[in-house]
Amino acid sequence: MTTELPGSPTPERPAAQPADSAVAAGDVTALFERARGGDRRALGRLLTYTERGGPLADAVAVAAWPLAGAAHVVGMTGAPGVGKSTLTDRLAQVAAEDGRRVAILAVDPSSPLTGGAILGDRVRMGSAAAPGGPFVRSMASRGQSGGLALAALAAVRLLDATGHDLIIVETVGIGQVEVDIARTADTTIVAVSPGWGDAVQANKAGLLEMADIFVVNKADRAGAADARRDLEYMLDLGHGTGWRPPVALTVATTGEGADELFKHVQDHRHHLRTSSAGAERRTRHVAEEVRRHLHRWVDLLVAQPSQEAAQLFAEVAQGTLAPSAAARRLAGELPERDATADAGGDKPEV
């Protein structure tokens, strides 16, 4: 069975524009070298190639992969309206003052109707307009449940490979399902605001497992001390050994607490480097990205099935083939598994 997966048009991988087809791999290499030297226009074009997908994106990935791995990736997540964009901007300013070369990747939600996105996070990021400020790129989530498209992961690697010390990924802020960033960032910051809820709600949302650092933003409002107390109580009840997430108080509009937040980021980075946690986390991140690529290819296979795949789907619909058996055929030869590991309720293969 042959299925043309790479390069096929999909909602997340649009067909290459005619102008792109004339761009040689050598041109991508030249753009990459310019981007490493600080040319933001070249970096922006490489990011565009990465978002579009196809052969040019693959060429960018090949150039970036050997040089990536030195940057520290910080994920900024939390409910909408908590002040993530302003807080990200303040954190970037403090990091830049500390001599870091900072990049910000702001992931915005895509419209379920048009597929477009506002991409307006930089409106709240004053440092982006300042000379020598952080490099800021907005990117649409493209329907990913956790707010991160595969292109965003490739963009982070490109920013890493072009010499950025600190990369802050600000997510769309969609509540309880927003866990993708915790699977890809080195340090995950969860921002809340006064009146956000209690410890029980935090556990329901999975915040305890997700966060490396908690931030109570808008701390100049009533209830900030209560929010911090609830978070500390939650950590006392559920935290085990190892890194204990600190709880910082910030007022992003004024910059209050941003220095303390950056110190927590640095402390967590030191923890990852001096313990086995760092290597383990990076291994999980790589495995997660491979899993996402496989999942995307499977989605394409279902959306645009080959003749053989369509025949298998028909057999499943007719009740002559179990879904688990059809999946094994499509995936090729896989190690045998116990029957109980397959989805319950499948009819036996006939």
Short mmCIF file of C-alpha atoms in Angstrom, two decimals, residues 19-20 37 45 65 67 84 157 208 249 254 298:
data_model
loop_
_atom_site.label_atom_id
_atom_site.label_comp_id
_atom_site.label_asym_id
_atom_site.label_seq_id
_atom_site.Cartn_x
_atom_site.Cartn_y
_atom_site.Cartn_z
CA ALA A 19 6.58 31.29 -5.86
CA ASP A 20 7.89 28.88 -3.26
CA GLY A 37 23.31 36.70 12.20
CA ARG A 45 10.53 34.34 5.97
CA TRP A 65 17.81 20.58 14.01
CA LEU A 67 21.87 23.69 16.12
CA LYS A 84 -0.77 36.58 29.75
CA ARG A 157 13.18 24.93 17.18
CA LEU A 208 -0.93 20.91 39.78
CA LEU A 249 2.50 37.81 42.78
CA THR A 254 3.24 48.11 36.09
CA VAL A 298 -3.10 9.16 10.38
#
